[in-house]
Coordinates of N, CA, C and O in Angstrom, one line a residue:
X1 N 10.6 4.8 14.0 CA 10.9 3.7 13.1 C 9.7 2.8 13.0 O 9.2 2.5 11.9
X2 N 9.3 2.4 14.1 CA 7.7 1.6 14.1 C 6.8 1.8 12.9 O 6.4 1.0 12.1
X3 N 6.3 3.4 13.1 CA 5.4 4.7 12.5 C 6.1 4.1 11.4 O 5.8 3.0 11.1
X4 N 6.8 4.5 10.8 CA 7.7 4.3 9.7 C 7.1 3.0 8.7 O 6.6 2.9 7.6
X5 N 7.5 2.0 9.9 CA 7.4 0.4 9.3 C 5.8 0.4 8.8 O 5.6 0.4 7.6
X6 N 5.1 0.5 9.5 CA 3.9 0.6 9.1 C 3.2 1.5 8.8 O 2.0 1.6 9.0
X7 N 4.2 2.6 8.0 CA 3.4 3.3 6.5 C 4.2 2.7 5.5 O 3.6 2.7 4.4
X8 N 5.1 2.2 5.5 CA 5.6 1.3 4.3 C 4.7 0.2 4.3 O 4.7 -0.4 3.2
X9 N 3.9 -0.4 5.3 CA 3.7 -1.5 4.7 C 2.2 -1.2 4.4 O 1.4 -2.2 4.1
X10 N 1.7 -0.2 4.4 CA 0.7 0.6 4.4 C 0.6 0.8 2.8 O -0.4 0.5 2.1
X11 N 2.0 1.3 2.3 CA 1.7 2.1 1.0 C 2.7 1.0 0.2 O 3.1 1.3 -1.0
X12 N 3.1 -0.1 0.7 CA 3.8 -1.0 -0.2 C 3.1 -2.4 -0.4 O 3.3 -3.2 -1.3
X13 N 2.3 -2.5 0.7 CA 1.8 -4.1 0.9 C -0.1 -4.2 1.0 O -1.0 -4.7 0.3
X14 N 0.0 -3.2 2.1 CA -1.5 -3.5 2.1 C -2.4 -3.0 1.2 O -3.5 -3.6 1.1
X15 N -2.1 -2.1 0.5 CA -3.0 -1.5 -0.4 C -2.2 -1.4 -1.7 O -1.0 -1.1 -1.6
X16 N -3.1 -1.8 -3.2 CA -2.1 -1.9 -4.0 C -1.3 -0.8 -4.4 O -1.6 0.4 -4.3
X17 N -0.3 -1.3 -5.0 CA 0.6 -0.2 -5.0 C 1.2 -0.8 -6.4 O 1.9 -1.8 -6.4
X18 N 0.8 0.1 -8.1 CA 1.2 0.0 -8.8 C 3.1 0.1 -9.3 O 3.9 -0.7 -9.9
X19 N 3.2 1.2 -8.6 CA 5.0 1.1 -8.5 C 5.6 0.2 -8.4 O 6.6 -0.2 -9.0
X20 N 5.1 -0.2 -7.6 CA 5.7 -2.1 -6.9 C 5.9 -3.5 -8.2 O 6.4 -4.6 -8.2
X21 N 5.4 -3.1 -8.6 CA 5.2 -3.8 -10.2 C 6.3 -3.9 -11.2 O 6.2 -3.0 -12.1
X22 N 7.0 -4.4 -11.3 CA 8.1 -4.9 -11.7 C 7.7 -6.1 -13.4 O 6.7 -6.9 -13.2
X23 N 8.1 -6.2 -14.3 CA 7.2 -6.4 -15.6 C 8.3 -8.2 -15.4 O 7.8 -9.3 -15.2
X24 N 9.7 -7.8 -15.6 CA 10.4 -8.8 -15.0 C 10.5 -9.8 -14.3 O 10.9 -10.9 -14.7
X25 N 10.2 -9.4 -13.1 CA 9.6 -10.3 -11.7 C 8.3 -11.0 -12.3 O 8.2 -12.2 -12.3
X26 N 7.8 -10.4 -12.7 CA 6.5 -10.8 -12.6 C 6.9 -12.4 -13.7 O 6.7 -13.6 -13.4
X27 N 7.5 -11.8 -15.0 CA 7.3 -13.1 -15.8 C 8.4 -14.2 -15.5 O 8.4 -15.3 -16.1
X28 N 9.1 -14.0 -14.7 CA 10.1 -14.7 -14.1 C 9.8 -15.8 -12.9 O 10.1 -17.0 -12.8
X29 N 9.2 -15.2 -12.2 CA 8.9 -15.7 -11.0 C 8.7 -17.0 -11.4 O 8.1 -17.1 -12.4
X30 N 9.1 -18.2 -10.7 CA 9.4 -19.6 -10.0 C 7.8 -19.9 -9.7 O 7.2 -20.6 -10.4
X31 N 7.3 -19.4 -8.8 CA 5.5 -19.7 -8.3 C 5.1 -18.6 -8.4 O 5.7 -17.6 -8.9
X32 N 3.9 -18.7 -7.9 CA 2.4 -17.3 -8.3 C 3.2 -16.5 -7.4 O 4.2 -17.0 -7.1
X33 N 2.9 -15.2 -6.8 CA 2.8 -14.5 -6.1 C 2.5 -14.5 -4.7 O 3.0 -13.9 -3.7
X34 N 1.3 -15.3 -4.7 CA 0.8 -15.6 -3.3 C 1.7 -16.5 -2.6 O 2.3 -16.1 -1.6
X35 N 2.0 -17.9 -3.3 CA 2.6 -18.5 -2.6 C 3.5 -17.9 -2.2 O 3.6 -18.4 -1.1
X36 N 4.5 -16.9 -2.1 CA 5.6 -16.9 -1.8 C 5.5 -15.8 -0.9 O 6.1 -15.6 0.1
X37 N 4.7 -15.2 -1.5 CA 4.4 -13.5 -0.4 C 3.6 -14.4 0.8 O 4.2 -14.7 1.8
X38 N 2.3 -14.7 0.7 CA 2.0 -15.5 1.7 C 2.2 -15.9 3.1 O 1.4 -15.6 3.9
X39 N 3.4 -16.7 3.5 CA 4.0 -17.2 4.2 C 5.1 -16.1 4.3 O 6.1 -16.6 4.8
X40 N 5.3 -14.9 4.1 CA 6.4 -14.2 5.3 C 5.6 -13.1 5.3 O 5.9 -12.0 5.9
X41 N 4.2 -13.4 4.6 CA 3.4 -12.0 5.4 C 2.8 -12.5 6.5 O 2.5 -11.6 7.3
X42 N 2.4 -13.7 6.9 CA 2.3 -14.0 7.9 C 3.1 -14.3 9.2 O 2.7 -14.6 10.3
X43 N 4.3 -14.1 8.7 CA 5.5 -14.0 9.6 C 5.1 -12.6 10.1 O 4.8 -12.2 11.2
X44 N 5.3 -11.7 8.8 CA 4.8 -10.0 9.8 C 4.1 -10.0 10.2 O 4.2 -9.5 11.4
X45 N 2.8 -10.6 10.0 CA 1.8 -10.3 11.4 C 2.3 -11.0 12.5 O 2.4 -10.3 13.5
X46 N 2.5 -12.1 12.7 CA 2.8 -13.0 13.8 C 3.8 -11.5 14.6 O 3.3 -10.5 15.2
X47 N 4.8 -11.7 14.3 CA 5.6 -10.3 15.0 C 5.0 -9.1 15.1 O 5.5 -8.4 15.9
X48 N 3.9 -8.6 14.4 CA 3.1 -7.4 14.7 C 2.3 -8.0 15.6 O 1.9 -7.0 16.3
X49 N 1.7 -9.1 16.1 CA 0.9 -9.4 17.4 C 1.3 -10.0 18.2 O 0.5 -10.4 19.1
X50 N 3.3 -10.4 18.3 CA 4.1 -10.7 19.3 C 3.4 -10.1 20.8 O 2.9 -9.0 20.7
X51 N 3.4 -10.8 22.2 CA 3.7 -10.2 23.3 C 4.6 -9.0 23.0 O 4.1 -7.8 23.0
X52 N 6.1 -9.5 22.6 CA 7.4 -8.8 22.6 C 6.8 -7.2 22.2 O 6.7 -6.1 22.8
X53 N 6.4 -7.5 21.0 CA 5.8 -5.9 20.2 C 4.7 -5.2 20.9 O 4.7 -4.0 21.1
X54 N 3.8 -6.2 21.2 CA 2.6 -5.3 22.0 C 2.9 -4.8 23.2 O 2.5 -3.7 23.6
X55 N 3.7 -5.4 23.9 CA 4.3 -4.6 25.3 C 5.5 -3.5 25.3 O 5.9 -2.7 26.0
X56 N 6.0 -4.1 23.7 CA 6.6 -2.7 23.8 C 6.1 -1.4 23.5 O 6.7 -0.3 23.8
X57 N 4.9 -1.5 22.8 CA 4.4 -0.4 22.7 C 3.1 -0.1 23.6 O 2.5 0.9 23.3
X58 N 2.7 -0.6 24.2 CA 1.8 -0.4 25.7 C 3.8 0.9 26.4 O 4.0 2.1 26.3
X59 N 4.5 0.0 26.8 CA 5.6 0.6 28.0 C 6.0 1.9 27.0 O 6.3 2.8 27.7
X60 N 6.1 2.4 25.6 CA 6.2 3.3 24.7 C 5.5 4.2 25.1 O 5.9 5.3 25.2
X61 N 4.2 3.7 25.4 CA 2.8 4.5 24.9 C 3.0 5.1 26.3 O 3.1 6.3 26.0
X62 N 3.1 5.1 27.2 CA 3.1 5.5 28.8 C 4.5 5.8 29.1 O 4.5 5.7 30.3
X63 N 5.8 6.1 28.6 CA 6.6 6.8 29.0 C 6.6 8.3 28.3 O 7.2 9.3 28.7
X64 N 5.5 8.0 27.0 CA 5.7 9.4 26.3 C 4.6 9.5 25.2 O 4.5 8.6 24.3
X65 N 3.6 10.8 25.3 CA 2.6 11.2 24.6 C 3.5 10.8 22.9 O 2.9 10.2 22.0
X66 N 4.9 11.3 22.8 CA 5.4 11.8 22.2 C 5.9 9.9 21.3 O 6.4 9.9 20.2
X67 N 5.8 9.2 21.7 CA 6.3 7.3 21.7 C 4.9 7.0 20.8 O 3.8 7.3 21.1
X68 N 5.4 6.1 19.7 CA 4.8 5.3 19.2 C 3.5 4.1 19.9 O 3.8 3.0 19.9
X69 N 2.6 4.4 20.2 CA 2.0 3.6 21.4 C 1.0 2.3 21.0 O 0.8 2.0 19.8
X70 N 0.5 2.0 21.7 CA -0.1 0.0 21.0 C -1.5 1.5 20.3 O -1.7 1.2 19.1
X71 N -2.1 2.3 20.6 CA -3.1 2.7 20.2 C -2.8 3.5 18.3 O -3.3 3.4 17.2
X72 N -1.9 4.0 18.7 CA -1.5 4.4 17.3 C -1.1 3.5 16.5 O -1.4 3.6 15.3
X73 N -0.3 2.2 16.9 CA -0.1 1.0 16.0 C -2.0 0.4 15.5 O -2.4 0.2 14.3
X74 N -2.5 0.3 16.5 CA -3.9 -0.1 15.9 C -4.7 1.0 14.8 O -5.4 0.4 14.0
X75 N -4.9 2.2 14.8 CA -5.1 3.1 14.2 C -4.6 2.4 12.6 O -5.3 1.8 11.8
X76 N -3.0 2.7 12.6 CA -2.2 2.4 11.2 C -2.8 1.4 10.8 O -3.3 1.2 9.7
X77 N -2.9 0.6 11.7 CA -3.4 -0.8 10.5 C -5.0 -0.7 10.2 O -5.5 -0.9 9.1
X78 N -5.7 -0.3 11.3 CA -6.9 0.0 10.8 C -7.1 1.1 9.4 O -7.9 1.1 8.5
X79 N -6.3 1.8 9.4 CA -6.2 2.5 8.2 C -5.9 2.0 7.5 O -6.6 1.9 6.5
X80 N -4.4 1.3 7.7 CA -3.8 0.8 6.3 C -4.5 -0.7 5.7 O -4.4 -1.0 4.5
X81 N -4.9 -1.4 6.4 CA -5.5 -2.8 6.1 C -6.8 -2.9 5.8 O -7.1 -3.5 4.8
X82 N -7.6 -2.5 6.3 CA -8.8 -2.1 6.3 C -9.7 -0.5 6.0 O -10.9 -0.1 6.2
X83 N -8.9 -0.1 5.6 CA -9.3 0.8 5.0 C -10.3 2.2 6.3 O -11.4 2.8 6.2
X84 N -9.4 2.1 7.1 CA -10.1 3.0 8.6 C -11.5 2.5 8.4 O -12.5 3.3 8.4
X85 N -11.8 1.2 8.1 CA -13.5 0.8 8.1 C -14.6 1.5 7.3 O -15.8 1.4 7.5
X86 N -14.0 2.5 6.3 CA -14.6 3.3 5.4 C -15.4 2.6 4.4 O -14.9 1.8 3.6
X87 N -16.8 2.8 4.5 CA -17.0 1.4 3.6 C -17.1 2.2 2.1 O -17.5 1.6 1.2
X88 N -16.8 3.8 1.8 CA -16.9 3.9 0.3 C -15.3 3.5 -0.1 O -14.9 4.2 -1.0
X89 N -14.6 2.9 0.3 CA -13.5 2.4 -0.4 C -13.3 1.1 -0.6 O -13.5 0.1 0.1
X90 N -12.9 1.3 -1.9 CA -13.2 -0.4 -2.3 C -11.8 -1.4 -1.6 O -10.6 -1.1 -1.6
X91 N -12.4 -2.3 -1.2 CA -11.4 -3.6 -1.0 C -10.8 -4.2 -1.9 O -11.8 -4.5 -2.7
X92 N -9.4 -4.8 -2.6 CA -8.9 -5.8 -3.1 C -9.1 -7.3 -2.9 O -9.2 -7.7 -1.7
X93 N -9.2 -7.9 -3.7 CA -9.2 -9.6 -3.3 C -7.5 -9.8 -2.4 O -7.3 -10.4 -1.4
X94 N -6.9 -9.2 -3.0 CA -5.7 -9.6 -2.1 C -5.8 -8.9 -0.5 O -5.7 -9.3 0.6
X95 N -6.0 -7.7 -1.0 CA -6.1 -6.7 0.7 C -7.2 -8.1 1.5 O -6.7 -8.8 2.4
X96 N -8.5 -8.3 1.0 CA -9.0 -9.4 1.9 C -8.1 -10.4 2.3 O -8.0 -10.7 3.5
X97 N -7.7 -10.9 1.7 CA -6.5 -12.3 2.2 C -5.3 -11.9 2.8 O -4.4 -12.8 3.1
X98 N -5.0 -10.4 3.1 CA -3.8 -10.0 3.6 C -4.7 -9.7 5.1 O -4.1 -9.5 6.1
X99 N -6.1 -9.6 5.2 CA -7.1 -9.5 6.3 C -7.4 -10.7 7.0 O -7.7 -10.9 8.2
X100 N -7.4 -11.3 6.2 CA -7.8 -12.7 6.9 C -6.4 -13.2 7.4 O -6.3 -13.5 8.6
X101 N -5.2 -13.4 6.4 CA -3.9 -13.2 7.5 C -4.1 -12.8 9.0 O -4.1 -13.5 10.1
X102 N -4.2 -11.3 8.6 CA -4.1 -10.6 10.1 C -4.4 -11.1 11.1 O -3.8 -11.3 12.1
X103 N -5.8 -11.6 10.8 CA -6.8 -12.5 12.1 C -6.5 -13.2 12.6 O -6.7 -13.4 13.8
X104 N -5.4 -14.4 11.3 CA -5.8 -15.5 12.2 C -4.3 -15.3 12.5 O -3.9 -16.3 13.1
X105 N -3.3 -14.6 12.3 CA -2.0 -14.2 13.6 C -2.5 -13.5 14.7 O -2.2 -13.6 15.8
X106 N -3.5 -12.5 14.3 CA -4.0 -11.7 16.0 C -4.9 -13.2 16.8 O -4.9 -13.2 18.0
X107 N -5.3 -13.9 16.2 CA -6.2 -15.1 17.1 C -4.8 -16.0 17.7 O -4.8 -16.1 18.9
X108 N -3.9 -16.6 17.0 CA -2.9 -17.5 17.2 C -2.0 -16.9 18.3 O -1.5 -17.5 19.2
X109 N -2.2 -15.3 17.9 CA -0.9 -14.6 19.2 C -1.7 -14.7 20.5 O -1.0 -14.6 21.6
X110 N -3.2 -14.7 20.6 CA -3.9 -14.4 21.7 C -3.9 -16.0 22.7 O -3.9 -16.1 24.0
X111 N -4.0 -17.3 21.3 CA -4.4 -18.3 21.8 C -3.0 -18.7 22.3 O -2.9 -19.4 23.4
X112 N -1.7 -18.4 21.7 CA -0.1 -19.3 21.8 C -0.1 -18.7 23.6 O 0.4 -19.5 24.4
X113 N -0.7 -17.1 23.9 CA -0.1 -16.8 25.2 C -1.2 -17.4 26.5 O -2.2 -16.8 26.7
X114 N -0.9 -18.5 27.2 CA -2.0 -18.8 28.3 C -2.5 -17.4 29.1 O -3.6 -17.0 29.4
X115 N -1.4 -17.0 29.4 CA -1.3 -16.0 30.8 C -2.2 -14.5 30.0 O -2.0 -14.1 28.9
X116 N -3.0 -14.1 30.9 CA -4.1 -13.4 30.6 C -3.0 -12.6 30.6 O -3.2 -12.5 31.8
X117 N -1.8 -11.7 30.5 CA -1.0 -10.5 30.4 C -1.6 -9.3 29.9 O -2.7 -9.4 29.5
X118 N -1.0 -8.4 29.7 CA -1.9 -7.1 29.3 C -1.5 -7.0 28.0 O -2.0 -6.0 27.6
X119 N -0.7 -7.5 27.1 CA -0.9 -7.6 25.6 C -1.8 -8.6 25.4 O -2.3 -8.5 24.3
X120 N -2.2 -9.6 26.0 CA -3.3 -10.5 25.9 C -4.4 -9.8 25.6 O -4.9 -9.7 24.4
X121 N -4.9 -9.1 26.8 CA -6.2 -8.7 27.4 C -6.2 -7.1 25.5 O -7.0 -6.7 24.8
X122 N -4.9 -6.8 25.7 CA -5.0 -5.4 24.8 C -5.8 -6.2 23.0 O -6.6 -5.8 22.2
X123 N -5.0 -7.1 23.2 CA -5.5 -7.8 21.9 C -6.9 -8.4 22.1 O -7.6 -8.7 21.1
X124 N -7.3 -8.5 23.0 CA -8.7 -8.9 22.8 C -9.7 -8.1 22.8 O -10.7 -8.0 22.0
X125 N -9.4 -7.4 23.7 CA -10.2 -5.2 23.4 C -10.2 -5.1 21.9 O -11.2 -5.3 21.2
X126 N -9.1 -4.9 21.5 CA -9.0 -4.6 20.2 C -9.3 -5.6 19.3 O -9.4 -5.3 18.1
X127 N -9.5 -6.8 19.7 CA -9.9 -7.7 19.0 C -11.7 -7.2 18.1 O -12.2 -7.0 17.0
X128 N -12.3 -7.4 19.9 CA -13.6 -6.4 19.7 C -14.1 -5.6 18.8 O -15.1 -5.7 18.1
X129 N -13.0 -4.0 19.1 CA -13.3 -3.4 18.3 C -13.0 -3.7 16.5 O -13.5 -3.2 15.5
X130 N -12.4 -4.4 16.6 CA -12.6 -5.4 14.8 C -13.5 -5.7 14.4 O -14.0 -5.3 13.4
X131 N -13.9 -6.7 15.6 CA -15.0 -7.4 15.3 C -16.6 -6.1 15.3 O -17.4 -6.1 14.3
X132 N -16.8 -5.2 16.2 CA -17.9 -4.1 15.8 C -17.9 -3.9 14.5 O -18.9 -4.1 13.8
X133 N -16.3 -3.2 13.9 CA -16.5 -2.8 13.0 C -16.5 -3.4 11.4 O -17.1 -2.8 10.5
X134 N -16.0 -4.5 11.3 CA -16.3 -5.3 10.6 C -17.6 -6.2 10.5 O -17.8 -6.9 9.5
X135 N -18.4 -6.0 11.7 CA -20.0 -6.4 11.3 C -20.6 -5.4 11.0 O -21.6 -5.7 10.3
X136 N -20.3 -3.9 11.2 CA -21.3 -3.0 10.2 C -21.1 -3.0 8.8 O -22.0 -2.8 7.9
X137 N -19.8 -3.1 8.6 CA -19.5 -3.6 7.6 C -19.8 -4.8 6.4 O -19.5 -4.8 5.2
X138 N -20.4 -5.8 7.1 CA -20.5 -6.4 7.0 C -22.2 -6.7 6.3 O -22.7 -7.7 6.0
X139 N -22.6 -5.6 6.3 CA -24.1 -5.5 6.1 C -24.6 -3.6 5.3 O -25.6 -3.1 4.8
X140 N -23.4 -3.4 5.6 CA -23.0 -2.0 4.7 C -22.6 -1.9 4.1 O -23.2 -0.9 3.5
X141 N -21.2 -2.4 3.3 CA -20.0 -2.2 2.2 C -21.1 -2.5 0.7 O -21.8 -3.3 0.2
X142 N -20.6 -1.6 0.5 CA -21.6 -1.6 -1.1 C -20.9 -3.0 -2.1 O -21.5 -3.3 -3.1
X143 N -19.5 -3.6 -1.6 CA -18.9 -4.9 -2.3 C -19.4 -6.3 -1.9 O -18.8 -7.1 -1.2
X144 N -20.5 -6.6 -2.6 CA -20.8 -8.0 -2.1 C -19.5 -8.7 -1.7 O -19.5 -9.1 -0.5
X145 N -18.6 -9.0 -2.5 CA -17.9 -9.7 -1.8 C -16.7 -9.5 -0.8 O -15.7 -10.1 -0.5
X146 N -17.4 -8.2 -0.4 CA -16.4 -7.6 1.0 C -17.3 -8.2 1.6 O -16.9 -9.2 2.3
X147 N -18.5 -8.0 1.6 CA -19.6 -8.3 2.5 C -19.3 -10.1 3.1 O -19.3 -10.6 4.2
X148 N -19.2 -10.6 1.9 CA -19.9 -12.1 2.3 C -17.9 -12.5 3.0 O -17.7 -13.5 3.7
X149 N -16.8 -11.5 2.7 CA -15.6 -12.0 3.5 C -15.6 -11.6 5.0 O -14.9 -12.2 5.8
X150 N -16.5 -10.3 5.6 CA -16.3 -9.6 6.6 C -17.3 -10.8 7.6 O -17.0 -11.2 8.8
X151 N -18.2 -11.1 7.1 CA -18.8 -12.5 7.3 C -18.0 -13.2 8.0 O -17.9 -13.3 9.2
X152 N -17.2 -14.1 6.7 CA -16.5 -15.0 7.3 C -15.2 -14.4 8.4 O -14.4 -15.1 9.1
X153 N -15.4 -13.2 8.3 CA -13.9 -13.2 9.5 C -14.7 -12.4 11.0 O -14.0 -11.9 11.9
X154 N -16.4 -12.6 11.0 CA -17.0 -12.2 12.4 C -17.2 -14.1 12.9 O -17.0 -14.6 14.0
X155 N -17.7 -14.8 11.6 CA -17.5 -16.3 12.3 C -16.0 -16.6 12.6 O -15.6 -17.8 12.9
X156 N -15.3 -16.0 12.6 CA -13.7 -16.8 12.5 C -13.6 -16.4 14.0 O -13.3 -17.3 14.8
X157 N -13.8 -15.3 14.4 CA -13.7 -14.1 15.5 C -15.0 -15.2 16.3 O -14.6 -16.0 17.2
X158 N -16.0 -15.1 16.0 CA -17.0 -16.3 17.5 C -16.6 -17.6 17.6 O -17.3 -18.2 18.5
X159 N -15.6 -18.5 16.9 CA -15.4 -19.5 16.9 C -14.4 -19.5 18.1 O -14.3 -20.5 18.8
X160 N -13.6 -18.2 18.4 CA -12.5 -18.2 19.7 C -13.3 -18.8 20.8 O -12.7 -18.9 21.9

């Protein structure tokens, strides 16, 4: 189900997805889009960088090759959000702001837990590996303005 959750949000949220497009909604809608998507996408991340979630899938990941594990959850989103760090694929202005999301719930989940615990320590490994790949990125992506955003999210990442 995990696997599941995050190819839907893979092929529904992070990357655009014309289907999703509703002609209705759209002229209907009360506020813009962001505002309202916004604030419970950052609820999903906060809960995708829960203690609760990352230990559950560390105790997953070590009862069974065959379990959804904290490494395969990082994979999906590295794929799904970032595009597996491919820099011939183009970024969205929204996929960036659904990235800069991410960060600053993976920073908030690292800073909310004092106790160095091993979803602590796992999020900051992997924190790392963000931050690598988002600085070659950062000097490689043929999108200037992937470039000058991957920027701002290696200073968001040294400001910890």
């Amino acid at each position: 189900m995990q696997q599941q959750a995050m190819s839907d949000l893979k092929q529904y949220l992070f990357r655009y997805n014309k289907s999703m497009e509703n002609t209705f909604i759209k002229e209907n809608l009360l506020a813009d889009k962001n505002s309202l998507l916004y604030p419970e996408l950052k609820k999903v991340f906060s809960q995708l960088f829960s203690s609760e979630t990352i230990n559950a899938l560390q105790l997953q990941g070590l009862q069974s090759d065959k379990n959804y594990s904290e490494t395969q959850f990082f994979q999906d989103l590295y794929k799904g959000l970032f595009n597996g760090f491919e820099p011939s694929v183009i970024v969205t202005r929204s996929q960036m702001d659904y990235q800069l999301l991410c960060l600053n719930a993976w920073l908030d989940s690292i800073e909310a837990d004092d106790k160095k615990n091993s979803s602590v320590r796992l999020l900051e490994n992997e924190l790392h590996v963000l931050y690598n790949k988002i600085d070659n990125l950062s000097t490689t992506h043929p999108q200037p303005e992937v470039r000058q955003m991957y920027k701002l999210l290696i200073r968001r990442i040294n400001l910890q």
